[in-house]
mmCIF file of N, CA and C in Angstrom:
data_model
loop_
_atom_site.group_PDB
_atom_site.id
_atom_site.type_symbol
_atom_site.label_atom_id
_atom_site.label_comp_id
_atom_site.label_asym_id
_atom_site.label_seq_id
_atom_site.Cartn_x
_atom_site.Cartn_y
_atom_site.Cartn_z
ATOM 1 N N UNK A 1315 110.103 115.353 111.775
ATOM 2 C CA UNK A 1315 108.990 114.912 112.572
ATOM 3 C C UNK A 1315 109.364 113.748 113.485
ATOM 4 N N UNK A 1316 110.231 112.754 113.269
ATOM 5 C CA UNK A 1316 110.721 112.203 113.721
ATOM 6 C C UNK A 1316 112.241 111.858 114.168
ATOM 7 N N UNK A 1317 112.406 112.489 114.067
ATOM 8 C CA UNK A 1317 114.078 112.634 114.896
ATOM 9 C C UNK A 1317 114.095 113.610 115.868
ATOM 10 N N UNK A 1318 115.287 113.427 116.615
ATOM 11 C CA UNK A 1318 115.169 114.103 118.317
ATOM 12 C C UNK A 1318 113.839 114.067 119.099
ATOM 13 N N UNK A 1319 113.364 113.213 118.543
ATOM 14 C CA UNK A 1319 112.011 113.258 119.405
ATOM 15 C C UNK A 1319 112.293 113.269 121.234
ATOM 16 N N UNK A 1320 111.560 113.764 121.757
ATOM 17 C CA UNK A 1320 111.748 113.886 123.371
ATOM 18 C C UNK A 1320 110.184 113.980 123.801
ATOM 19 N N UNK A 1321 110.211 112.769 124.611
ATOM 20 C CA UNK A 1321 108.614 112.814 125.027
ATOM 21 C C UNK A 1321 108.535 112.301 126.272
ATOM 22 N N UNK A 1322 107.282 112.164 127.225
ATOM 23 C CA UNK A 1322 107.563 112.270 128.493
ATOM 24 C C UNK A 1322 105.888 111.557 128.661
ATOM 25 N N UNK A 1323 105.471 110.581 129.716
ATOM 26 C CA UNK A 1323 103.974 110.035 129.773
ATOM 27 C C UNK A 1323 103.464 110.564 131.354
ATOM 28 N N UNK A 1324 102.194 110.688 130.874
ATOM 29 C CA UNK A 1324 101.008 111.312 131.973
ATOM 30 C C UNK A 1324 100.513 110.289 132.634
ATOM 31 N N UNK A 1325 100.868 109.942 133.487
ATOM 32 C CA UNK A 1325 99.934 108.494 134.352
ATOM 33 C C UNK A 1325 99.564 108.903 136.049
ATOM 34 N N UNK A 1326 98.313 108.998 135.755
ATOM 35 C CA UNK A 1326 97.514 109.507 137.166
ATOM 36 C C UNK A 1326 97.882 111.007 137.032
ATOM 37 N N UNK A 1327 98.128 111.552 136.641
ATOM 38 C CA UNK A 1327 98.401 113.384 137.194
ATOM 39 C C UNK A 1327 99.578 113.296 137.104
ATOM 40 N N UNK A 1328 100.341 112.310 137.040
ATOM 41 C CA UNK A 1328 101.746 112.829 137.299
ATOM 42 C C UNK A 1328 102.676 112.556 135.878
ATOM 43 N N UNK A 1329 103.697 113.383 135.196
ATOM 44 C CA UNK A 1329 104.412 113.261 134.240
ATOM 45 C C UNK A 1329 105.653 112.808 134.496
ATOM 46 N N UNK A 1330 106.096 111.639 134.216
ATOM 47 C CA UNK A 1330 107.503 110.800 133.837
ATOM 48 C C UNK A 1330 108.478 111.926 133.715
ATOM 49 N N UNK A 1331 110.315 111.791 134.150
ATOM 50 C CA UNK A 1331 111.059 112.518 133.217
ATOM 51 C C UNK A 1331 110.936 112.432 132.030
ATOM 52 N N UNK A 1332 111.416 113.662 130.975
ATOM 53 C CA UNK A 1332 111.556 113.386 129.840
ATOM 54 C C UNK A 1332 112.561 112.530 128.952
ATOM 55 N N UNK A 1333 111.973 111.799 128.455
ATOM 56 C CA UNK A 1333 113.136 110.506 127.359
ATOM 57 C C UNK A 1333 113.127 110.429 125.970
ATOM 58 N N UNK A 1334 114.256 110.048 125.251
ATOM 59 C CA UNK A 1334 114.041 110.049 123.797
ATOM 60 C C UNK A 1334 113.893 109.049 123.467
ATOM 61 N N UNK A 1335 113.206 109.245 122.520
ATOM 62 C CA UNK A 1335 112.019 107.976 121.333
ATOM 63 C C UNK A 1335 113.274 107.749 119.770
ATOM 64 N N UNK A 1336 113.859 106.789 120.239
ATOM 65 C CA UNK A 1336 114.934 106.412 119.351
ATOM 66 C C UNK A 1336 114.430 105.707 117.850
ATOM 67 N N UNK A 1337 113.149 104.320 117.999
ATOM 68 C CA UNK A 1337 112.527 103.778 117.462
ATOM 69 C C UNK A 1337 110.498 103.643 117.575
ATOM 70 N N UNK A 1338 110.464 103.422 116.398
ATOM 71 C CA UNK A 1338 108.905 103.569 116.794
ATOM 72 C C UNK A 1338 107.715 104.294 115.664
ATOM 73 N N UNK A 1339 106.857 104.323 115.572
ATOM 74 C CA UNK A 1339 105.929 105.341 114.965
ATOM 75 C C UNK A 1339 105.212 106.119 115.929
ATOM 76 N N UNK A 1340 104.432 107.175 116.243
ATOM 77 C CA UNK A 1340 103.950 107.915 116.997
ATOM 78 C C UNK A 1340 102.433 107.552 116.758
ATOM 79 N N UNK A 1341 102.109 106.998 118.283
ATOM 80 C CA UNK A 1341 100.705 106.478 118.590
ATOM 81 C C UNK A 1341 99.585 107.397 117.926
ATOM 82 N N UNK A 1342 98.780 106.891 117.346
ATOM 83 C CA UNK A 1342 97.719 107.992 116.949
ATOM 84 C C UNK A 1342 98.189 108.794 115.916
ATOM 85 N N UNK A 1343 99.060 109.180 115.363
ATOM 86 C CA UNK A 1343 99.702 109.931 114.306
ATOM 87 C C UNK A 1343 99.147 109.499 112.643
ATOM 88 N N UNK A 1344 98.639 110.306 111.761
ATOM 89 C CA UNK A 1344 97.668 109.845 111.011
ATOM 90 C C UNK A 1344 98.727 109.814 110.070
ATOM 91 N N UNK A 1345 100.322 110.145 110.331
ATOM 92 C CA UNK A 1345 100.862 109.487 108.817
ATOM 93 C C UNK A 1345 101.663 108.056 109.494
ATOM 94 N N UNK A 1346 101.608 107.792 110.375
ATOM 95 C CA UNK A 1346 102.154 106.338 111.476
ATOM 96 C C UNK A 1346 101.642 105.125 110.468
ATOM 97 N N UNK A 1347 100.643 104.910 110.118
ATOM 98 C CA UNK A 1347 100.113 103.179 109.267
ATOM 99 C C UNK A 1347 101.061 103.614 108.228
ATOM 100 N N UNK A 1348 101.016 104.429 107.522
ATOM 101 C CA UNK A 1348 101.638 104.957 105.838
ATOM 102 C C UNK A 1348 103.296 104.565 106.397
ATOM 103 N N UNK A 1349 103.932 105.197 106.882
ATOM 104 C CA UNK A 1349 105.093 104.715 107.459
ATOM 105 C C UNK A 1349 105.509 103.160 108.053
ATOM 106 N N UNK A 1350 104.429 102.876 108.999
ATOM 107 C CA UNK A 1350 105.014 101.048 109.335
ATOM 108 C C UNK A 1350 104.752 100.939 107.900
ATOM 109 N N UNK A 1351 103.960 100.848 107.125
ATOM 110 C CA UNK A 1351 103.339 99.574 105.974
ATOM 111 C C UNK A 1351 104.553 99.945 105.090
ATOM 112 N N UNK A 1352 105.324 101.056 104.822
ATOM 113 C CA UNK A 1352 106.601 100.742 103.828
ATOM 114 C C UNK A 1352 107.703 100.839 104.904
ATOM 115 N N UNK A 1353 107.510 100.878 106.006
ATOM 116 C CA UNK A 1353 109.017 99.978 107.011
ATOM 117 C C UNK A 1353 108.709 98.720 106.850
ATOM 118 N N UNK A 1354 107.385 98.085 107.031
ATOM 119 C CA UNK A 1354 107.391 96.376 106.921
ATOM 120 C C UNK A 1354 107.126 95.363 105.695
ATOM 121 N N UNK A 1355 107.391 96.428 104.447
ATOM 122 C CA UNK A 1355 106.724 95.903 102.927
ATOM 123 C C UNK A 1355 107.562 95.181 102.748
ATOM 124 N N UNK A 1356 108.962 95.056 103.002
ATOM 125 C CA UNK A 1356 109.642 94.156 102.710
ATOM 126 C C UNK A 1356 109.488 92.926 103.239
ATOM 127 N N UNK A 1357 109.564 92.904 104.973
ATOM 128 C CA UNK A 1357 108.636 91.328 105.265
ATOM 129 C C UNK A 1357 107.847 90.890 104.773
ATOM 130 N N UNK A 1358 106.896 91.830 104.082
ATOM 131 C CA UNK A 1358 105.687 91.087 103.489
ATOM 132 C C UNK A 1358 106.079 90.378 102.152
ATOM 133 N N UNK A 1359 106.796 91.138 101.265
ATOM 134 C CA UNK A 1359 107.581 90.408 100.301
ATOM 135 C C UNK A 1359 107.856 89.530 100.375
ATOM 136 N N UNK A 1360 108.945 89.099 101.632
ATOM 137 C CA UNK A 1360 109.621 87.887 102.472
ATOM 138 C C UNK A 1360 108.351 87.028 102.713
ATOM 139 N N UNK A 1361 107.496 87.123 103.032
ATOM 140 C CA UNK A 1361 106.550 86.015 103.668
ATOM 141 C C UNK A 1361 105.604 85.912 102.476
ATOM 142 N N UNK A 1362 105.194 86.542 101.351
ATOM 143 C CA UNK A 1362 105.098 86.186 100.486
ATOM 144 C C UNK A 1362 105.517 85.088 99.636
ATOM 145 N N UNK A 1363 106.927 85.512 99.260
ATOM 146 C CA UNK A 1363 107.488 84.644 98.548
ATOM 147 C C UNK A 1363 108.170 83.417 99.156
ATOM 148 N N UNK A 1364 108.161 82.993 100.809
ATOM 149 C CA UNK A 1364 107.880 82.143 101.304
ATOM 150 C C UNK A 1364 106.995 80.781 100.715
ATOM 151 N N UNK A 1365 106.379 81.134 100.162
ATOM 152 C CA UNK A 1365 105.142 80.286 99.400
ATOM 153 C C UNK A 1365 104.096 79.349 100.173
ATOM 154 N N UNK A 1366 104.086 79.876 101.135
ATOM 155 C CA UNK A 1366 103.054 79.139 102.209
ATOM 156 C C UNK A 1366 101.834 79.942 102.591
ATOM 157 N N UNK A 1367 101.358 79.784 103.115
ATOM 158 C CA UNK A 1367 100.050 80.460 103.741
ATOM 159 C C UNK A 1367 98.927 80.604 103.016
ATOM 160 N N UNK A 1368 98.106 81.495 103.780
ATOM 161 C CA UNK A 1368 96.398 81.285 103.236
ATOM 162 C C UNK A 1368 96.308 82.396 101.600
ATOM 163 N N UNK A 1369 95.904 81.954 100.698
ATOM 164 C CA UNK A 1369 95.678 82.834 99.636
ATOM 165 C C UNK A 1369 93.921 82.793 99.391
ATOM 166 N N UNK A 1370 93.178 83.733 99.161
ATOM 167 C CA UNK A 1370 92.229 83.749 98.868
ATOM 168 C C UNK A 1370 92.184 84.197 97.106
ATOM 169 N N UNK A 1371 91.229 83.526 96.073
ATOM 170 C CA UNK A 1371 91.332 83.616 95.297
ATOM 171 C C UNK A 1371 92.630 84.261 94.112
ATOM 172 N N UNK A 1372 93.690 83.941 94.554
ATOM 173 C CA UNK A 1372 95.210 83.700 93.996
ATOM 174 C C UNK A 1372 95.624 85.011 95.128
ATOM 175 N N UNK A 1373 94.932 85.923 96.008
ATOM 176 C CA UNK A 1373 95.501 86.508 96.733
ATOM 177 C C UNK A 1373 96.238 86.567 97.907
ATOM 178 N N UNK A 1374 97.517 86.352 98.128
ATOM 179 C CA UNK A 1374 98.211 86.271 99.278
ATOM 180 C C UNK A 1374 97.268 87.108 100.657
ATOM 181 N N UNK A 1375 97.463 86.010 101.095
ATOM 182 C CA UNK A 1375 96.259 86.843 102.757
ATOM 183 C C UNK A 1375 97.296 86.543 104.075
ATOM 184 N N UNK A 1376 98.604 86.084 103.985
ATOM 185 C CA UNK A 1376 98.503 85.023 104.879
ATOM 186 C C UNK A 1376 99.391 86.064 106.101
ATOM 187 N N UNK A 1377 99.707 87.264 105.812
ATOM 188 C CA UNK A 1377 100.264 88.614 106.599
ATOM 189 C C UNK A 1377 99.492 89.999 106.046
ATOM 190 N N UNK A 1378 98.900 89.874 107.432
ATOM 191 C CA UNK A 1378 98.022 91.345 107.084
ATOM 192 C C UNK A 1378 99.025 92.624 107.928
ATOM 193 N N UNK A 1379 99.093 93.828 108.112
ATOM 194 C CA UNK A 1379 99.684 94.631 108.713
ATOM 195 C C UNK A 1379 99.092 95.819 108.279
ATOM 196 N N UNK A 1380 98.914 96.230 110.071
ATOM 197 C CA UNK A 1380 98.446 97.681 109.845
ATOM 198 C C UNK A 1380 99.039 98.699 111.012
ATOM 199 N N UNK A 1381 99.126 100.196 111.457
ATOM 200 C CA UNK A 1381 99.611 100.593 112.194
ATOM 201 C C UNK A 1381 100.684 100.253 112.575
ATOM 202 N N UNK A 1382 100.385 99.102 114.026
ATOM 203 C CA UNK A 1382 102.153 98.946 114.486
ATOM 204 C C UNK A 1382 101.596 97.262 114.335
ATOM 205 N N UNK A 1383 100.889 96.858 113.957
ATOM 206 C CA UNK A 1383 100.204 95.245 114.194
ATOM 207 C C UNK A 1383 100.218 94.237 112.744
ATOM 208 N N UNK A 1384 100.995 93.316 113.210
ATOM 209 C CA UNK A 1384 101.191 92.562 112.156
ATOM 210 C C UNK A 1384 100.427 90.906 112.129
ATOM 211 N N UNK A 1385 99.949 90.380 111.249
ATOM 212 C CA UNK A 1385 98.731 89.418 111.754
ATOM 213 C C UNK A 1385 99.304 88.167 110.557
ATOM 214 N N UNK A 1386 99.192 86.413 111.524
ATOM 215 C CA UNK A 1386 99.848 85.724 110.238
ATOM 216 C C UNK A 1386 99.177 85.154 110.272
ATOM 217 N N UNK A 1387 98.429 84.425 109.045
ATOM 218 C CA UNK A 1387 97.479 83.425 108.824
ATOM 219 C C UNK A 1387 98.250 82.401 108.155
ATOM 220 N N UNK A 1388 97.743 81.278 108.724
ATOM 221 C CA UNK A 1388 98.034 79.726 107.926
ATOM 222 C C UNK A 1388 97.394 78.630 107.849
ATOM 223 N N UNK A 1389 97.427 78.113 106.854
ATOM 224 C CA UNK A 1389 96.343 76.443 107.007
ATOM 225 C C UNK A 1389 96.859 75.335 108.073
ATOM 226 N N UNK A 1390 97.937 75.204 108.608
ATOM 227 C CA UNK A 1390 98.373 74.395 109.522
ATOM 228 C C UNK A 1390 99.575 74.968 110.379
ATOM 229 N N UNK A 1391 100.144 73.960 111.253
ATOM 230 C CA UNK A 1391 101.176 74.756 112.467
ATOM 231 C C UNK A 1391 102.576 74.733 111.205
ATOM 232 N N UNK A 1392 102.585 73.691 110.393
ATOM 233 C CA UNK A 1392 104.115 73.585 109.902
ATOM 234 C C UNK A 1392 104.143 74.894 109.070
ATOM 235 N N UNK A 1393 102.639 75.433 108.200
ATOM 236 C CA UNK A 1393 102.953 76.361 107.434
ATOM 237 C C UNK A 1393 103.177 77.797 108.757
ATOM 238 N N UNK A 1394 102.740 77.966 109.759
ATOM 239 C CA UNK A 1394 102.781 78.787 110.512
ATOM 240 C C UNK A 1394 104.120 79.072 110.728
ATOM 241 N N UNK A 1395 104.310 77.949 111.366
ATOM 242 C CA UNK A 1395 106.049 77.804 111.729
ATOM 243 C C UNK A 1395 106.815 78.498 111.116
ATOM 244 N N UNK A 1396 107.026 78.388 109.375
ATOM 245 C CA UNK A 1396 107.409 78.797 108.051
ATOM 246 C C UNK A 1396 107.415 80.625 108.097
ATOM 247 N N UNK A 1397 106.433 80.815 107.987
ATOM 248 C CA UNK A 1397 105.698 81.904 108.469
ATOM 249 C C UNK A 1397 106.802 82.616 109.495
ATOM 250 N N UNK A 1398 106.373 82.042 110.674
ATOM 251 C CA UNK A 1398 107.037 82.378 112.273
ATOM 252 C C UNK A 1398 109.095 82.736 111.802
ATOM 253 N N UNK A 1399 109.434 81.560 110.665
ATOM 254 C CA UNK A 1399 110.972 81.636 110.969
ATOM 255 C C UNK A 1399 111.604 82.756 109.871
ATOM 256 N N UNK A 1400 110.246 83.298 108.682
ATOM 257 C CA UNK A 1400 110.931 83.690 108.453
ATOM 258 C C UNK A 1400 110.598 85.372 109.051
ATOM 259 N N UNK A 1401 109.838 85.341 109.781
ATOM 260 C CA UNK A 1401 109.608 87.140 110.516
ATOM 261 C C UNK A 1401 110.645 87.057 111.424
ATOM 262 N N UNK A 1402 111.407 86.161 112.088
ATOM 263 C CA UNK A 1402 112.108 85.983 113.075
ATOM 264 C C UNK A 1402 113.353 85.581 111.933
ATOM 265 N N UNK A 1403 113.331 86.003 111.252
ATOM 266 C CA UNK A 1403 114.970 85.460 110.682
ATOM 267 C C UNK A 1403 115.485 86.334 111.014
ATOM 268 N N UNK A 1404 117.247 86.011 111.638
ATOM 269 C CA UNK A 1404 118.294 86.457 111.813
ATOM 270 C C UNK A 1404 118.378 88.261 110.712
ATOM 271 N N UNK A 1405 118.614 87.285 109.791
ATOM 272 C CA UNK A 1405 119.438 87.858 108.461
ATOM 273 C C UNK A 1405 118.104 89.670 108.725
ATOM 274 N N UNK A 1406 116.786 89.289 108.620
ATOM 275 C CA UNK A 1406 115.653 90.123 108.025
ATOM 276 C C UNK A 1406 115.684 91.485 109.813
ATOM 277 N N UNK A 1407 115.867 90.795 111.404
ATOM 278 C CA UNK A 1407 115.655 91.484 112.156
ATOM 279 C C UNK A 1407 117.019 92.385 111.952
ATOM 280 N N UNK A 1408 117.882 91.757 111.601
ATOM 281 C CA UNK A 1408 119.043 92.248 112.039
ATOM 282 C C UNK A 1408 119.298 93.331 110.725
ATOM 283 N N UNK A 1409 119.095 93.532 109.676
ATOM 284 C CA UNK A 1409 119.365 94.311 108.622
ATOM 285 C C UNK A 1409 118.294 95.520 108.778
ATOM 286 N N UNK A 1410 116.948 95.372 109.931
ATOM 287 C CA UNK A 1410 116.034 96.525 109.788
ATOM 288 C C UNK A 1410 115.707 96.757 110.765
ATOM 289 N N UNK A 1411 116.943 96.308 111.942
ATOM 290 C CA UNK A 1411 116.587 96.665 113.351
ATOM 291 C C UNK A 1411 115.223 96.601 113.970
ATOM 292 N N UNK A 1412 115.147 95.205 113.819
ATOM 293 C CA UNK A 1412 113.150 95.200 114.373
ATOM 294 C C UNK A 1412 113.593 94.228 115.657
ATOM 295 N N UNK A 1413 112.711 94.012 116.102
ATOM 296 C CA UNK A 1413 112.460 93.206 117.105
ATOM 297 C C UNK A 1413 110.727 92.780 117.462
ATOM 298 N N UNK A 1414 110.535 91.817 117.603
ATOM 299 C CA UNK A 1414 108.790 91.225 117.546
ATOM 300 C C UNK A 1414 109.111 91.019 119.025
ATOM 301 N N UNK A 1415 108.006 91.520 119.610
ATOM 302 C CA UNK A 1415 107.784 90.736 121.404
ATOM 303 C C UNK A 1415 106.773 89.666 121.653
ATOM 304 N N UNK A 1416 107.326 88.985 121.781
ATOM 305 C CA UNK A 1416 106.716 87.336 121.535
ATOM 306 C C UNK A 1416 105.610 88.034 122.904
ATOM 307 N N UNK A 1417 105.973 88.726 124.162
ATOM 308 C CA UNK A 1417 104.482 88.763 124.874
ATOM 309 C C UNK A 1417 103.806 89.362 124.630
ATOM 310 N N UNK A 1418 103.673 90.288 123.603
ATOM 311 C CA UNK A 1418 102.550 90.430 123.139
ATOM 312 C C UNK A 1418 101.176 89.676 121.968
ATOM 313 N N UNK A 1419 102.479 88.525 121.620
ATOM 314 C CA UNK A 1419 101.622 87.697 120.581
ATOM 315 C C UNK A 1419 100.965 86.811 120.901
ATOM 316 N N UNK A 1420 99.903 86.052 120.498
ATOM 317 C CA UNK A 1420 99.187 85.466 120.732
ATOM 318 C C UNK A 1420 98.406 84.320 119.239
ATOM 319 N N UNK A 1421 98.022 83.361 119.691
ATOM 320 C CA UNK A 1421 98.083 82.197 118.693
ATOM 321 C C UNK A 1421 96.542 81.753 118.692
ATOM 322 N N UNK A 1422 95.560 81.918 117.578
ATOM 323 C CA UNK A 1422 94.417 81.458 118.025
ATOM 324 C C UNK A 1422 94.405 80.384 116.527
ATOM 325 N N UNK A 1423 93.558 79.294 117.190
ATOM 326 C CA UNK A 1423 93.494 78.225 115.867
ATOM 327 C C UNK A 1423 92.333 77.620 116.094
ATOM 328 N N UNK A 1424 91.720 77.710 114.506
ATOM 329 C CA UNK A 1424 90.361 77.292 114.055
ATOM 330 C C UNK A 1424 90.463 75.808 113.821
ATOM 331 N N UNK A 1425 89.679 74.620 114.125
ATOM 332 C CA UNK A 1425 89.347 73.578 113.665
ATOM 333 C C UNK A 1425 87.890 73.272 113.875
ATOM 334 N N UNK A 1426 87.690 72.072 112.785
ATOM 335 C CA UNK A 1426 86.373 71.320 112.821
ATOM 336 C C UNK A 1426 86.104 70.906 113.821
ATOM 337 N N UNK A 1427 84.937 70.568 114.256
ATOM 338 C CA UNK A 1427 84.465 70.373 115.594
ATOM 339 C C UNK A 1427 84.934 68.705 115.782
ATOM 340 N N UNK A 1428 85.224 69.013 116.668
ATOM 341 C CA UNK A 1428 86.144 67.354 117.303
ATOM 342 C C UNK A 1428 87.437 66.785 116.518
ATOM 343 N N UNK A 1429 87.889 68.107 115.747
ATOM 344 C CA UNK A 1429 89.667 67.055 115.429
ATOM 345 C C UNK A 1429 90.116 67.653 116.709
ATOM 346 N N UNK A 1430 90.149 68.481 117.062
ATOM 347 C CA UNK A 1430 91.639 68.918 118.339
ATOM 348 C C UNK A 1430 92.251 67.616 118.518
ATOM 349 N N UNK A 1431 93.691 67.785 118.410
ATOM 350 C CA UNK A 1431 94.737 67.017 119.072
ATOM 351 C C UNK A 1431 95.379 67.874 119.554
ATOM 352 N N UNK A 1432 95.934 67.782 121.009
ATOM 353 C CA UNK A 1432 96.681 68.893 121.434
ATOM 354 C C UNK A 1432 98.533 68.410 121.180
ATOM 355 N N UNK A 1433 98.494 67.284 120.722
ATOM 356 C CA UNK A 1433 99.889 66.646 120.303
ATOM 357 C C UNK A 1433 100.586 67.119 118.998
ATOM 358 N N UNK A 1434 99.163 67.435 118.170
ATOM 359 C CA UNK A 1434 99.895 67.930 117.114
ATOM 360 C C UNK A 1434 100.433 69.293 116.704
ATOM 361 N N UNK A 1435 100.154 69.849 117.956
ATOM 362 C CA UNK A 1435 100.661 71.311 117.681
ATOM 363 C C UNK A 1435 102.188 71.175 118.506
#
């Protein structure tokens, strides 16, 4: 199902040459979540046993992942950071051929009304 894949995109009426899909899960494909979630169980392990992030009642919360989308929660920037170095570790991209695209990520942070410091991030 996934090997030799050869696929080709429809934009406006018109179809792309055809190219092969080397890496990836197949958009919309209803066994695609079942597949990322044991390609990325091991990060989660990794950021688990990290020992940082948000736990809700002794439950690790602090990496959710679903489909192709991976989500990090933390109580502050240093535990984030933590978080951040070890999805980006050397040792972890390079042994499972991943790559994260920092433009697609995005950083949203909750505080009490009137701490913002923008220094401390």
């Amino acid at each position: 199902m996934y090997t030799n894949q050869q696929v080709r995109v429809l934009w406006n009426g018109v179809y792309s040459n055809v190219f092969s899909v080397v890496s990836g899960v197949k958009q919309g494909g209803v066994i695609s979540p079942v597949l990322f979630c044991l390609y990325m169980d091991e990060l989660l392990v990794w950021l688990r046993e990290a020992g940082v992030g948000c736990y809700v009642s002794g439950w690790f919360v602090s990496a959710l992942a679903y489909a192709d989308d991976l989500v990090l929660l933390a109580p502050s920037a240093t535990a984030m950071r933590r978080l951040l170095s070890v999805c980006f570790c050397a040792s972890y991209a390079s042994e499972y051929n991943m790559f994260f695209n920092a433009q697609k990520s995005k950083c949203l942070i909750f505080l009490q009304r009137g701490t913002f410091d923008r220094n401390s991030l």
